[in-house]
Structures are given as structure tokens and as C-alpha cells.
Amino acid sequence: MGLTSNTVLALAIVAGVLLFAATVWFWPKLSGRTWRALVGRIGLLLVTQLALFSAVGLAANKSFLFYGSWADLFGQETSMGKVVDHSMSSEDIKVVDKQKLDVPGGGKPQVGGQILKIAITGQKSKITSPGYVWLPPEYFQPQHKDKNFPAAVVLTGYPGTAENLIKGLNYPMTAFKQAKAGKMKPMILVMLRPTVAPPRDTECVDIPDGPQTETFFGQDLPKAIQSTFRVGDKPQNMGFIGNSTGGYCALKIAAHYPQTFGAAAGLSAYYEAPDDPTTGNLFHGDEKLKKRADVLHSVANKKPSGTSFLVTSSQKGEPNLGDTKKFIKKVKGPDRVSSIILDSGGHNFNTWRREIAPMLVWMSGRIQA
């Protein structure tokens, strides 16, 4: 029973409920002033609170995947990463490991596709960031060996990890199922977190005398993808997807680089970079740079070029509904804008899982090989 399994979480919840009931039931019998009664009351309170806190902690970890296993939680995961050379490695992208998708026959890439663990180095930004690439089964099938595929960059939120996109938001499995059902074209997914200079939240900004994050995502990463995988170099060949901070980055980068990204989807995106202890001083007093980081300003001043945008929010539970409506109004043709507005849904994984499948179908209709 793994740390993130439903069974462990269910057992923790059941234990908490039973211990709470036991505390209520036995409390009158332990009301005396003897040392045994005192120890009994203390013991019941401690184990009940421990069970309840464990259930809450397991639920939070399952949602945000802070730890992937018991060994990881207790600091026992000390094995060093292994370097695996692959023919598809390039100067910019190094493949360090590979994983299969948990589907029947998934051990064969031409059946289940393949997830590559990678390290990406930006030639201009000099940033190196880890990530994952999902290659669909068709990428390995002989009849498609000379064909290009559409690709989409996928970013999680801050301070999430790239693993969240695989284990928590299920991007590869969702893309696999949607393509198998004929609802979308096979698509390469390049999955990263926006935090390229941890622990700082750089908000995909080129910070003066700091990390050149926008250059990494807007210039270095697309070139690395195109030079390593069978992906074209036209805007219609590549999209950008993200949730929360990643959604903000996706909309902003697509608005700034329409010659590179033909479509962008921002799930629960916000539209202006925050200014808090996690970001530090992003703009150093440069008002032009600050305006560039404002998505509403960027899209309003963007030269229309046929870029497609998708934004999501909820009538109840999301704080971005007002700005999302403003964004929709600011998009000018021939650029296009679509939306997913749920009746209710908070800023969390459950909400995004409800949006990812239709969003991937939408993205598949906007970019092509």
C-alpha cells in the first residue's frame, strides 16, 4: 500500500472516525481522578488526533504529491539517478530515464507510448530544468516513423513538480485515452514546472540580473523540442498549456511569441504577476517590463496573428472569473478565444482534472503536425 494509494487514505479516515467514536464512548468511564483514568484520557486524545492529522496529511499529499513514497517521506530515498543515453538526446535535451504507461501492453512503446525523464538546457537563458516528455504510441509505430507530431508544453503551478502532471493530473493517460477514442490527434506533451530557479517563483519573467525565464520558455524550449523530436517549427505545430501559475505563463508566452505557439490554454490562470516574498523583486522598477508581464495588457496590445486561446474558471470557487471575462473581451480577430466555465470548482487538482480532457481535444483541433 503506497503512500498515495486510496487504500491508505481510506484506512486513515476509518481509523480517525473509529477512534473519535471510541473517545466519546469511553470518556465517561475514564472520568475518574486515578492515574489510569488520566493516562487513558491522554492516550485516547493523542491517538485520535494523530489519526485525524494523518488522514488530513495523506489527503493533502495525494492532492499535491509532495512525497511519492514512504521512503521519500522518511528520507530513505537516497539512490542516485541513473543516466541513460538514447538516440533521441540532443545538445539541448538529455534523456536520463524512461517509463512505461500503465496500460495493457504498455511495456512496448508502440502500444503504450513512452514517458521520458529529461533535462533541458537553454542555450540563450543558460537555464537547465528537469521535466518529462510523453511520446504517444504512434510516434514509435513503423507507419508513422517519418511523420511529424504536434507538441504542447505543459506547466504545473507554483510550487508544484513536473511529476504532478503525470501522477496527479494524469496528462499522459488522458491523452492516451482521448487519442485511442478518436477524440484527439496523437500529441507530444513536454511537461515541466515553471519554477526553473527554485525556490524562487520567477513567474516566467526575464528578471533583470536574474533568471531569464521567459527566454527559456519562449525561445530555448521550443527550439530544443524541435531539434530533438519530430515536431515542426511553425506556430500551428506547437501549443502551450498550464494550470494556475503555469496557466498564466501559457497565456503570456503565447501572446508574446505568436510566431512559435499557435494555441495556449490557461486553466485557472491569473493575469498579473504577484509581488510577494516568493517572487522577490521581478521588475526592478522597470514599468515596461511590468506591463509586459500583464497578460491583459499583452493580449490587448498583441498584433492579431491567428493565435487560439482557451481560458477556464468557475462561477463559484475560482477568484479569476472577472479577469477571465476581461481577457475574453480583449482577444481580437483573427485571434480566437474559447472558454470552459464550470458551475463550481475550486483552485485545485479535482477542478483541473475535469477540464483537461476537453482542453486536450480543443488543443488537438488548434495545432497539427
mmCIF file of C-alpha atoms in Angstrom:
data_model
loop_
_atom_site.group_PDB
_atom_site.id
_atom_site.type_symbol
_atom_site.label_atom_id
_atom_site.label_comp_id
_atom_site.label_asym_id
_atom_site.label_seq_id
_atom_site.Cartn_x
_atom_site.Cartn_y
_atom_site.Cartn_z
ATOM 1 C CA MET A 1 0.000 0.000 0.000
ATOM 2 C CA GLY A 2 1.780 3.084 -1.300
ATOM 3 C CA LEU A 3 1.795 6.469 0.376
ATOM 4 C CA THR A 4 -0.509 7.943 -2.272
ATOM 5 C CA SER A 5 -2.872 4.965 -2.567
ATOM 6 C CA ASN A 6 -6.602 5.306 -1.952
ATOM 7 C CA THR A 7 -6.477 2.325 0.417
ATOM 8 C CA VAL A 8 -4.058 4.018 2.823
ATOM 9 C CA LEU A 9 -6.124 7.204 2.808
ATOM 10 C CA ALA A 10 -9.352 5.274 3.397
ATOM 11 C CA LEU A 11 -7.816 3.326 6.297
ATOM 12 C CA ALA A 12 -6.582 6.560 7.895
ATOM 13 C CA ILE A 13 -10.064 8.110 7.628
ATOM 14 C CA VAL A 14 -11.740 4.993 9.049
ATOM 15 C CA ALA A 15 -9.216 4.884 11.924
ATOM 16 C CA GLY A 16 -9.882 8.539 12.720
ATOM 17 C CA VAL A 17 -13.662 8.018 12.769
ATOM 18 C CA LEU A 18 -13.440 4.879 14.927
ATOM 19 C CA LEU A 19 -11.049 6.458 17.412
ATOM 20 C CA PHE A 20 -13.280 9.534 17.665
ATOM 21 C CA ALA A 21 -16.261 7.263 18.380
ATOM 22 C CA ALA A 22 -14.192 5.323 20.932
ATOM 23 C CA THR A 23 -13.230 8.560 22.685
ATOM 24 C CA VAL A 24 -16.883 9.586 23.006
ATOM 25 C CA TRP A 25 -17.884 6.101 24.175
ATOM 26 C CA PHE A 26 -15.142 5.535 26.782
ATOM 27 C CA TRP A 27 -14.864 9.107 28.090
ATOM 28 C CA PRO A 28 -17.419 8.651 30.925
ATOM 29 C CA LYS A 29 -15.565 5.529 32.086
ATOM 30 C CA LEU A 30 -12.299 7.479 32.175
ATOM 31 C CA SER A 31 -13.679 10.436 34.128
ATOM 32 C CA GLY A 32 -12.124 9.427 37.406
ATOM 33 C CA ARG A 33 -9.095 11.015 39.048
ATOM 34 C CA THR A 34 -6.938 7.911 39.167
ATOM 35 C CA TRP A 35 -3.700 7.828 37.234
ATOM 36 C CA ARG A 36 -5.111 5.090 34.995
ATOM 37 C CA ALA A 37 -8.081 7.282 34.018
ATOM 38 C CA LEU A 38 -5.789 10.239 33.365
ATOM 39 C CA VAL A 39 -3.442 8.181 31.180
ATOM 40 C CA GLY A 40 -6.442 6.719 29.366
ATOM 41 C CA ARG A 41 -7.875 10.152 28.531
ATOM 42 C CA ILE A 42 -4.492 11.448 27.340
ATOM 43 C CA GLY A 43 -3.918 8.316 25.264
ATOM 44 C CA LEU A 44 -7.309 8.474 23.562
ATOM 45 C CA LEU A 45 -6.897 12.165 22.724
ATOM 46 C CA LEU A 46 -3.392 11.664 21.319
ATOM 47 C CA VAL A 47 -4.165 8.661 19.123
ATOM 48 C CA THR A 48 -7.402 10.248 17.853
ATOM 49 C CA GLN A 49 -5.641 13.481 16.912
ATOM 50 C CA LEU A 50 -2.776 11.534 15.347
ATOM 51 C CA ALA A 51 -5.231 9.567 13.185
ATOM 52 C CA LEU A 52 -7.091 12.718 12.131
ATOM 53 C CA PHE A 53 -3.896 14.623 11.302
ATOM 54 C CA SER A 54 -2.604 11.592 9.386
ATOM 55 C CA ALA A 55 -5.776 11.477 7.294
ATOM 56 C CA VAL A 56 -5.553 15.197 6.518
ATOM 57 C CA GLY A 57 -1.837 14.917 5.698
ATOM 58 C CA LEU A 58 -2.356 11.901 3.441
ATOM 59 C CA ALA A 59 -5.192 13.695 1.608
ATOM 60 C CA ALA A 60 -3.051 16.809 1.095
ATOM 61 C CA ASN A 61 -0.106 14.734 -0.104
ATOM 62 C CA LYS A 62 -2.312 12.773 -2.503
ATOM 63 C CA SER A 63 -3.607 16.028 -3.956
ATOM 64 C CA PHE A 64 -0.296 17.877 -4.256
ATOM 65 C CA LEU A 65 2.195 14.923 -4.354
ATOM 66 C CA PHE A 66 4.797 16.429 -2.030
ATOM 67 C CA TYR A 67 6.125 12.896 -1.413
ATOM 68 C CA GLY A 68 5.845 9.984 -3.807
ATOM 69 C CA SER A 69 6.540 7.059 -1.460
ATOM 70 C CA TRP A 70 7.073 6.090 2.175
ATOM 71 C CA ALA A 71 10.832 6.047 1.583
ATOM 72 C CA ASP A 72 10.640 9.550 0.167
ATOM 73 C CA LEU A 73 8.621 10.741 3.178
ATOM 74 C CA PHE A 74 11.093 9.363 5.721
ATOM 75 C CA GLY A 75 14.207 10.466 3.823
ATOM 76 C CA GLN A 76 15.236 6.917 2.910
ATOM 77 C CA GLU A 77 15.176 7.524 -0.852
ATOM 78 C CA THR A 78 18.905 8.056 -1.397
ATOM 79 C CA SER A 79 19.635 6.119 -4.593
ATOM 80 C CA MET A 80 21.345 8.248 -7.206
ATOM 81 C CA GLY A 81 19.690 8.935 -10.538
ATOM 82 C CA LYS A 82 20.908 6.940 -13.482
ATOM 83 C CA VAL A 83 21.922 8.366 -16.826
ATOM 84 C CA VAL A 84 20.521 6.508 -19.831
ATOM 85 C CA ASP A 85 21.726 7.540 -23.276
ATOM 86 C CA HIS A 86 19.139 7.494 -26.050
ATOM 87 C CA SER A 87 19.471 8.225 -29.711
ATOM 88 C CA MET A 88 16.915 10.998 -29.441
ATOM 89 C CA SER A 89 19.025 13.001 -26.989
ATOM 90 C CA SER A 90 20.309 16.288 -28.342
ATOM 91 C CA GLU A 91 22.596 19.044 -27.174
ATOM 92 C CA ASP A 92 19.648 20.780 -25.507
ATOM 93 C CA ILE A 93 17.645 17.819 -24.164
ATOM 94 C CA LYS A 94 19.217 14.860 -22.387
ATOM 95 C CA VAL A 95 17.118 11.777 -21.673
ATOM 96 C CA VAL A 96 18.003 10.387 -18.236
ATOM 97 C CA ASP A 97 15.318 7.733 -17.782
ATOM 98 C CA LYS A 98 12.199 6.280 -19.359
ATOM 99 C CA GLN A 99 8.885 4.981 -18.039
ATOM 100 C CA LYS A 100 6.007 2.997 -19.467
ATOM 101 C CA LEU A 101 2.325 3.847 -19.263
ATOM 102 C CA ASP A 102 0.261 1.539 -17.063
ATOM 103 C CA VAL A 103 -1.931 0.082 -19.803
ATOM 104 C CA PRO A 104 -2.156 -3.432 -21.295
ATOM 105 C CA GLY A 105 0.951 -3.961 -23.400
ATOM 106 C CA GLY A 106 2.370 -0.670 -22.129
ATOM 107 C CA GLY A 107 5.868 -2.148 -21.958
ATOM 108 C CA LYS A 108 6.062 -1.771 -25.733
ATOM 109 C CA PRO A 109 6.347 1.895 -26.783
ATOM 110 C CA GLN A 110 4.403 1.267 -29.989
ATOM 111 C CA VAL A 111 1.470 0.089 -27.813
ATOM 112 C CA GLY A 112 1.599 2.245 -24.691
ATOM 113 C CA GLY A 113 3.804 5.126 -25.735
ATOM 114 C CA GLN A 114 6.653 6.238 -23.507
ATOM 115 C CA ILE A 115 7.380 8.809 -20.803
ATOM 116 C CA LEU A 116 10.924 10.177 -20.884
ATOM 117 C CA LYS A 117 12.544 11.883 -17.923
ATOM 118 C CA ILE A 118 14.696 14.672 -19.325
ATOM 119 C CA ALA A 119 16.994 17.560 -18.502
ATOM 120 C CA ILE A 120 16.589 20.639 -20.714
ATOM 121 C CA THR A 121 19.318 23.246 -21.125
ATOM 122 C CA GLY A 122 18.525 26.609 -22.683
ATOM 123 C CA GLN A 123 21.218 27.948 -24.975
ATOM 124 C CA LYS A 124 20.229 31.612 -24.548
ATOM 125 C CA SER A 125 18.911 31.617 -20.990
ATOM 126 C CA LYS A 126 21.568 29.216 -19.637
ATOM 127 C CA ILE A 127 18.814 27.640 -17.545
ATOM 128 C CA THR A 128 18.699 23.879 -17.007
ATOM 129 C CA SER A 129 15.418 22.376 -15.860
ATOM 130 C CA PRO A 130 14.145 18.803 -15.365
ATOM 131 C CA GLY A 131 10.953 17.616 -16.976
ATOM 132 C CA TYR A 132 9.129 14.788 -18.707
ATOM 133 C CA VAL A 133 8.102 14.094 -22.292
ATOM 134 C CA TRP A 134 5.125 11.947 -23.262
ATOM 135 C CA LEU A 135 5.555 10.318 -26.668
ATOM 136 C CA PRO A 136 2.324 8.690 -27.916
ATOM 137 C CA PRO A 137 2.332 5.113 -29.275
ATOM 138 C CA GLU A 138 2.032 6.353 -32.859
ATOM 139 C CA TYR A 139 5.438 8.039 -32.530
ATOM 140 C CA PHE A 140 7.042 4.565 -32.428
ATOM 141 C CA GLN A 141 4.860 2.793 -34.980
ATOM 142 C CA PRO A 142 6.545 1.966 -38.325
ATOM 143 C CA GLN A 143 3.794 3.538 -40.427
ATOM 144 C CA HIS A 144 4.420 6.900 -38.715
ATOM 145 C CA LYS A 145 8.231 6.781 -38.475
ATOM 146 C CA ASP A 146 8.725 9.661 -40.926
ATOM 147 C CA LYS A 147 5.826 11.801 -39.734
ATOM 148 C CA ASN A 148 5.898 14.880 -37.515
ATOM 149 C CA PHE A 149 3.643 15.275 -34.495
ATOM 150 C CA PRO A 150 2.069 18.305 -32.819
ATOM 151 C CA ALA A 151 3.545 19.155 -29.420
ATOM 152 C CA ALA A 152 2.375 21.082 -26.383
ATOM 153 C CA VAL A 153 4.377 22.431 -23.457
ATOM 154 C CA VAL A 154 2.539 21.704 -20.195
ATOM 155 C CA LEU A 155 3.335 23.585 -16.971
ATOM 156 C CA THR A 156 2.123 22.893 -13.464
ATOM 157 C CA GLY A 157 1.542 25.598 -10.895
ATOM 158 C CA TYR A 158 3.899 27.008 -8.274
ATOM 159 C CA PRO A 159 5.417 25.351 -6.278
ATOM 160 C CA GLY A 160 4.349 22.116 -7.972
ATOM 161 C CA THR A 161 6.563 19.472 -9.524
ATOM 162 C CA ALA A 162 6.559 18.051 -13.035
ATOM 163 C CA GLU A 163 5.568 14.682 -11.527
ATOM 164 C CA ASN A 164 2.229 16.263 -10.569
ATOM 165 C CA LEU A 165 1.355 16.438 -14.254
ATOM 166 C CA ILE A 166 1.809 12.676 -14.590
ATOM 167 C CA LYS A 167 0.580 11.303 -11.251
ATOM 168 C CA GLY A 168 -1.844 13.971 -10.068
ATOM 169 C CA LEU A 169 -3.308 15.415 -13.262
ATOM 170 C CA ASN A 170 -2.847 12.295 -15.431
ATOM 171 C CA TYR A 171 -1.869 14.115 -18.627
ATOM 172 C CA PRO A 172 -0.244 11.140 -20.451
ATOM 173 C CA MET A 173 -3.058 8.727 -19.560
ATOM 174 C CA THR A 174 -5.731 11.254 -20.506
ATOM 175 C CA ALA A 175 -4.037 11.993 -23.837
ATOM 176 C CA PHE A 176 -3.649 8.251 -24.480
ATOM 177 C CA LYS A 177 -7.342 7.550 -23.815
ATOM 178 C CA GLN A 178 -8.606 10.547 -25.782
ATOM 179 C CA ALA A 179 -6.493 9.629 -28.816
ATOM 180 C CA LYS A 180 -7.486 5.965 -28.580
ATOM 181 C CA ALA A 181 -11.143 7.017 -28.539
ATOM 182 C CA GLY A 182 -10.558 9.109 -31.660
ATOM 183 C CA LYS A 183 -11.365 12.385 -29.896
ATOM 184 C CA MET A 184 -7.934 13.964 -30.450
ATOM 185 C CA LYS A 185 -4.843 13.511 -32.589
ATOM 186 C CA PRO A 186 -1.755 11.907 -31.014
ATOM 187 C CA MET A 187 0.258 14.696 -29.404
ATOM 188 C CA ILE A 188 3.665 15.045 -27.752
ATOM 189 C CA LEU A 189 3.483 16.574 -24.269
ATOM 190 C CA VAL A 190 6.543 18.290 -22.759
ATOM 191 C CA MET A 191 5.811 18.579 -19.034
ATOM 192 C CA LEU A 192 7.691 20.884 -16.661
ATOM 193 C CA ARG A 193 7.181 23.118 -13.667
ATOM 194 C CA PRO A 194 7.523 26.899 -14.057
ATOM 195 C CA THR A 195 9.997 27.027 -11.159
ATOM 196 C CA VAL A 196 13.294 26.933 -13.036
ATOM 197 C CA ALA A 197 15.257 28.679 -10.261
ATOM 198 C CA PRO A 198 13.870 27.034 -7.100
ATOM 199 C CA PRO A 199 12.680 28.058 -4.623
ATOM 200 C CA ARG A 200 12.082 31.414 -6.306
ATOM 201 C CA ASP A 201 8.839 31.950 -8.189
ATOM 202 C CA THR A 202 10.055 33.730 -11.313
ATOM 203 C CA GLU A 203 6.594 33.961 -12.956
ATOM 204 C CA CYS A 204 8.072 33.275 -16.423
ATOM 205 C CA VAL A 205 9.699 36.721 -16.414
ATOM 206 C CA ASP A 206 13.136 37.743 -17.692
ATOM 207 C CA ILE A 207 14.310 39.225 -14.392
ATOM 208 C CA PRO A 208 16.951 41.965 -14.657
ATOM 209 C CA ASP A 209 20.249 40.463 -13.453
ATOM 210 C CA GLY A 210 18.316 37.287 -12.657
ATOM 211 C CA PRO A 211 16.895 34.129 -14.281
ATOM 212 C CA GLN A 212 15.815 34.685 -17.885
ATOM 213 C CA THR A 213 12.721 32.539 -17.536
ATOM 214 C CA GLU A 214 10.669 33.976 -20.384
ATOM 215 C CA THR A 215 13.568 33.428 -22.780
ATOM 216 C CA PHE A 216 13.807 29.822 -21.587
ATOM 217 C CA PHE A 217 10.129 29.025 -22.196
ATOM 218 C CA GLY A 218 9.563 31.278 -25.193
ATOM 219 C CA GLN A 219 12.750 30.616 -27.181
ATOM 220 C CA ASP A 220 15.042 27.919 -25.795
ATOM 221 C CA LEU A 221 12.456 25.258 -25.005
ATOM 222 C CA PRO A 222 10.643 25.291 -28.387
ATOM 223 C CA LYS A 223 13.958 25.052 -30.265
ATOM 224 C CA ALA A 224 15.077 22.189 -28.032
ATOM 225 C CA ILE A 225 11.830 20.316 -28.673
ATOM 226 C CA GLN A 226 12.025 20.837 -32.437
ATOM 227 C CA SER A 227 15.666 19.740 -32.626
ATOM 228 C CA THR A 228 15.096 16.586 -30.544
ATOM 229 C CA PHE A 229 11.693 15.263 -31.567
ATOM 230 C CA ARG A 230 9.711 15.121 -34.800
ATOM 231 C CA VAL A 231 7.977 18.453 -34.342
ATOM 232 C CA GLY A 232 7.618 21.208 -36.931
ATOM 233 C CA ASP A 233 8.782 24.799 -36.466
ATOM 234 C CA LYS A 234 5.565 26.612 -37.388
ATOM 235 C CA PRO A 235 3.096 28.158 -34.879
ATOM 236 C CA GLN A 236 0.459 25.615 -35.857
ATOM 237 C CA ASN A 237 2.789 22.829 -34.716
ATOM 238 C CA MET A 238 3.048 23.810 -31.043
ATOM 239 C CA GLY A 239 0.802 24.785 -28.151
ATOM 240 C CA PHE A 240 1.245 25.857 -24.536
ATOM 241 C CA ILE A 241 -0.824 24.572 -21.585
ATOM 242 C CA GLY A 242 -0.722 25.300 -17.874
ATOM 243 C CA ASN A 243 -2.688 25.478 -14.646
ATOM 244 C CA SER A 244 -2.538 28.328 -12.111
ATOM 245 C CA THR A 245 0.953 29.859 -12.437
ATOM 246 C CA GLY A 246 1.504 27.590 -15.429
ATOM 247 C CA GLY A 247 -1.706 28.901 -16.986
ATOM 248 C CA TYR A 248 -0.556 32.485 -16.515
ATOM 249 C CA CYS A 249 2.730 31.571 -18.197
ATOM 250 C CA ALA A 250 0.993 29.760 -21.062
ATOM 251 C CA LEU A 251 -1.243 32.707 -21.975
ATOM 252 C CA LYS A 252 1.551 35.249 -21.589
ATOM 253 C CA ILE A 253 4.198 33.326 -23.567
ATOM 254 C CA ALA A 254 1.744 32.607 -26.393
ATOM 255 C CA ALA A 255 0.816 36.302 -26.541
ATOM 256 C CA HIS A 256 4.494 37.288 -26.673
ATOM 257 C CA TYR A 257 5.596 34.562 -29.118
ATOM 258 C CA PRO A 258 2.766 34.057 -31.653
ATOM 259 C CA GLN A 259 5.416 33.081 -34.213
ATOM 260 C CA THR A 260 6.152 29.993 -32.075
ATOM 261 C CA PHE A 261 2.928 28.973 -30.326
ATOM 262 C CA GLY A 262 -0.323 28.716 -32.248
ATOM 263 C CA ALA A 263 -2.517 27.950 -29.248
ATOM 264 C CA ALA A 264 -2.492 28.348 -25.470
ATOM 265 C CA ALA A 265 -4.722 27.060 -22.676
ATOM 266 C CA GLY A 266 -4.738 28.624 -19.213
ATOM 267 C CA LEU A 267 -6.538 26.502 -16.605
ATOM 268 C CA SER A 268 -7.431 28.693 -13.610
ATOM 269 C CA ALA A 269 -4.886 31.198 -14.852
ATOM 270 C CA TYR A 270 -4.356 34.567 -13.247
ATOM 271 C CA TYR A 271 -3.414 37.529 -15.388
ATOM 272 C CA GLU A 272 -0.844 39.580 -13.496
ATOM 273 C CA ALA A 273 2.390 38.501 -11.803
ATOM 274 C CA PRO A 274 2.142 38.642 -7.992
ATOM 275 C CA ASP A 275 4.578 40.611 -5.875
ATOM 276 C CA ASP A 276 5.328 38.677 -2.700
ATOM 277 C CA PRO A 277 8.215 37.013 -0.818
ATOM 278 C CA THR A 278 8.224 34.031 -3.217
ATOM 279 C CA THR A 279 8.779 36.222 -6.297
ATOM 280 C CA GLY A 280 11.128 38.824 -4.902
ATOM 281 C CA ASN A 281 11.663 41.946 -6.992
ATOM 282 C CA LEU A 282 10.743 40.789 -10.500
ATOM 283 C CA PHE A 283 10.909 44.067 -12.384
ATOM 284 C CA HIS A 284 13.453 46.254 -10.533
ATOM 285 C CA GLY A 285 11.315 49.328 -11.159
ATOM 286 C CA ASP A 286 11.074 48.734 -14.927
ATOM 287 C CA GLU A 287 7.472 49.700 -15.781
ATOM 288 C CA LYS A 288 7.797 48.455 -19.363
ATOM 289 C CA LEU A 289 8.791 45.024 -18.083
ATOM 290 C CA LYS A 290 5.939 45.068 -15.580
ATOM 291 C CA LYS A 291 3.418 45.842 -18.348
ATOM 292 C CA ARG A 292 4.883 43.044 -20.458
ATOM 293 C CA ALA A 293 4.116 40.643 -17.607
ATOM 294 C CA ASP A 294 0.469 41.759 -17.524
ATOM 295 C CA VAL A 295 -1.483 39.244 -19.621
ATOM 296 C CA LEU A 296 -4.490 41.527 -20.156
ATOM 297 C CA HIS A 297 -2.189 44.299 -21.378
ATOM 298 C CA SER A 298 -0.234 41.867 -23.562
ATOM 299 C CA VAL A 299 -3.247 40.383 -25.300
ATOM 300 C CA ALA A 300 -4.858 43.805 -25.787
ATOM 301 C CA ASN A 301 -1.692 45.064 -27.489
ATOM 302 C CA LYS A 302 -0.890 41.852 -29.369
ATOM 303 C CA LYS A 303 -0.835 42.029 -33.145
ATOM 304 C CA PRO A 304 -3.541 39.541 -34.176
ATOM 305 C CA SER A 305 -1.992 36.572 -35.946
ATOM 306 C CA GLY A 306 -4.471 33.736 -35.613
ATOM 307 C CA THR A 307 -3.445 32.526 -32.149
ATOM 308 C CA SER A 308 -6.078 30.468 -30.333
ATOM 309 C CA PHE A 309 -6.630 30.887 -26.587
ATOM 310 C CA LEU A 310 -8.612 28.808 -24.093
ATOM 311 C CA VAL A 311 -9.296 30.064 -20.563
ATOM 312 C CA THR A 312 -11.113 28.368 -17.684
ATOM 313 C CA SER A 313 -12.825 29.451 -14.492
ATOM 314 C CA SER A 314 -15.818 28.659 -12.277
ATOM 315 C CA GLN A 315 -18.935 30.608 -11.347
ATOM 316 C CA LYS A 316 -18.256 29.625 -7.726
ATOM 317 C CA GLY A 317 -14.877 28.815 -6.217
ATOM 318 C CA GLU A 318 -12.393 30.496 -8.550
ATOM 319 C CA PRO A 319 -11.075 34.023 -7.927
ATOM 320 C CA ASN A 320 -10.192 34.657 -11.581
ATOM 321 C CA LEU A 321 -13.690 34.771 -13.099
ATOM 322 C CA GLY A 322 -13.796 38.560 -13.527
ATOM 323 C CA ASP A 323 -10.358 38.799 -15.155
ATOM 324 C CA THR A 324 -11.139 35.786 -17.326
ATOM 325 C CA LYS A 325 -14.173 37.606 -18.743
ATOM 326 C CA LYS A 326 -11.975 40.677 -19.340
ATOM 327 C CA PHE A 327 -9.438 38.501 -21.195
ATOM 328 C CA ILE A 328 -12.156 37.065 -23.446
ATOM 329 C CA LYS A 329 -13.279 40.567 -24.424
ATOM 330 C CA LYS A 330 -9.747 41.737 -25.217
ATOM 331 C CA VAL A 331 -8.959 38.998 -27.780
ATOM 332 C CA LYS A 332 -9.260 40.440 -31.297
ATOM 333 C CA GLY A 333 -9.736 38.521 -34.553
ATOM 334 C CA PRO A 334 -8.257 36.696 -36.338
ATOM 335 C CA ASP A 335 -7.089 35.503 -32.887
ATOM 336 C CA ARG A 336 -9.699 33.258 -31.326
ATOM 337 C CA VAL A 337 -10.745 32.609 -27.739
ATOM 338 C CA SER A 338 -12.708 29.773 -26.118
ATOM 339 C CA SER A 339 -13.594 29.091 -22.501
ATOM 340 C CA ILE A 340 -14.620 26.434 -20.006
ATOM 341 C CA ILE A 341 -16.672 27.960 -17.169
ATOM 342 C CA LEU A 342 -17.731 25.403 -14.579
ATOM 343 C CA ASP A 343 -20.735 25.962 -12.315
ATOM 344 C CA SER A 344 -18.464 25.415 -9.318
ATOM 345 C CA GLY A 345 -14.910 24.312 -8.730
ATOM 346 C CA GLY A 346 -12.024 25.494 -6.598
ATOM 347 C CA HIS A 347 -8.402 26.163 -7.410
ATOM 348 C CA ASN A 348 -7.356 22.517 -7.148
ATOM 349 C CA PHE A 349 -6.470 19.284 -8.930
ATOM 350 C CA ASN A 350 -10.038 17.983 -8.967
ATOM 351 C CA THR A 351 -11.196 21.041 -10.909
ATOM 352 C CA TRP A 352 -8.343 20.801 -13.417
ATOM 353 C CA ARG A 353 -8.925 17.077 -13.984
ATOM 354 C CA ARG A 354 -12.477 17.990 -15.071
ATOM 355 C CA GLU A 355 -11.065 20.409 -17.640
ATOM 356 C CA ILE A 356 -8.020 18.580 -19.027
ATOM 357 C CA ALA A 357 -9.807 16.074 -21.305
ATOM 358 C CA PRO A 358 -11.950 18.661 -23.166
ATOM 359 C CA MET A 359 -8.993 21.058 -23.213
ATOM 360 C CA LEU A 360 -6.765 18.459 -24.925
ATOM 361 C CA VAL A 361 -9.472 17.832 -27.526
ATOM 362 C CA TRP A 362 -9.652 21.608 -28.087
ATOM 363 C CA MET A 363 -5.851 21.860 -28.351
ATOM 364 C CA SER A 364 -5.766 18.982 -30.825
ATOM 365 C CA GLY A 365 -8.135 20.939 -33.038
ATOM 366 C CA ARG A 366 -5.912 24.025 -32.954
ATOM 367 C CA ILE A 367 -2.425 22.573 -33.584
ATOM 368 C CA GLN A 368 -1.309 19.977 -36.086
ATOM 369 C CA ALA A 369 1.699 18.017 -37.285
#
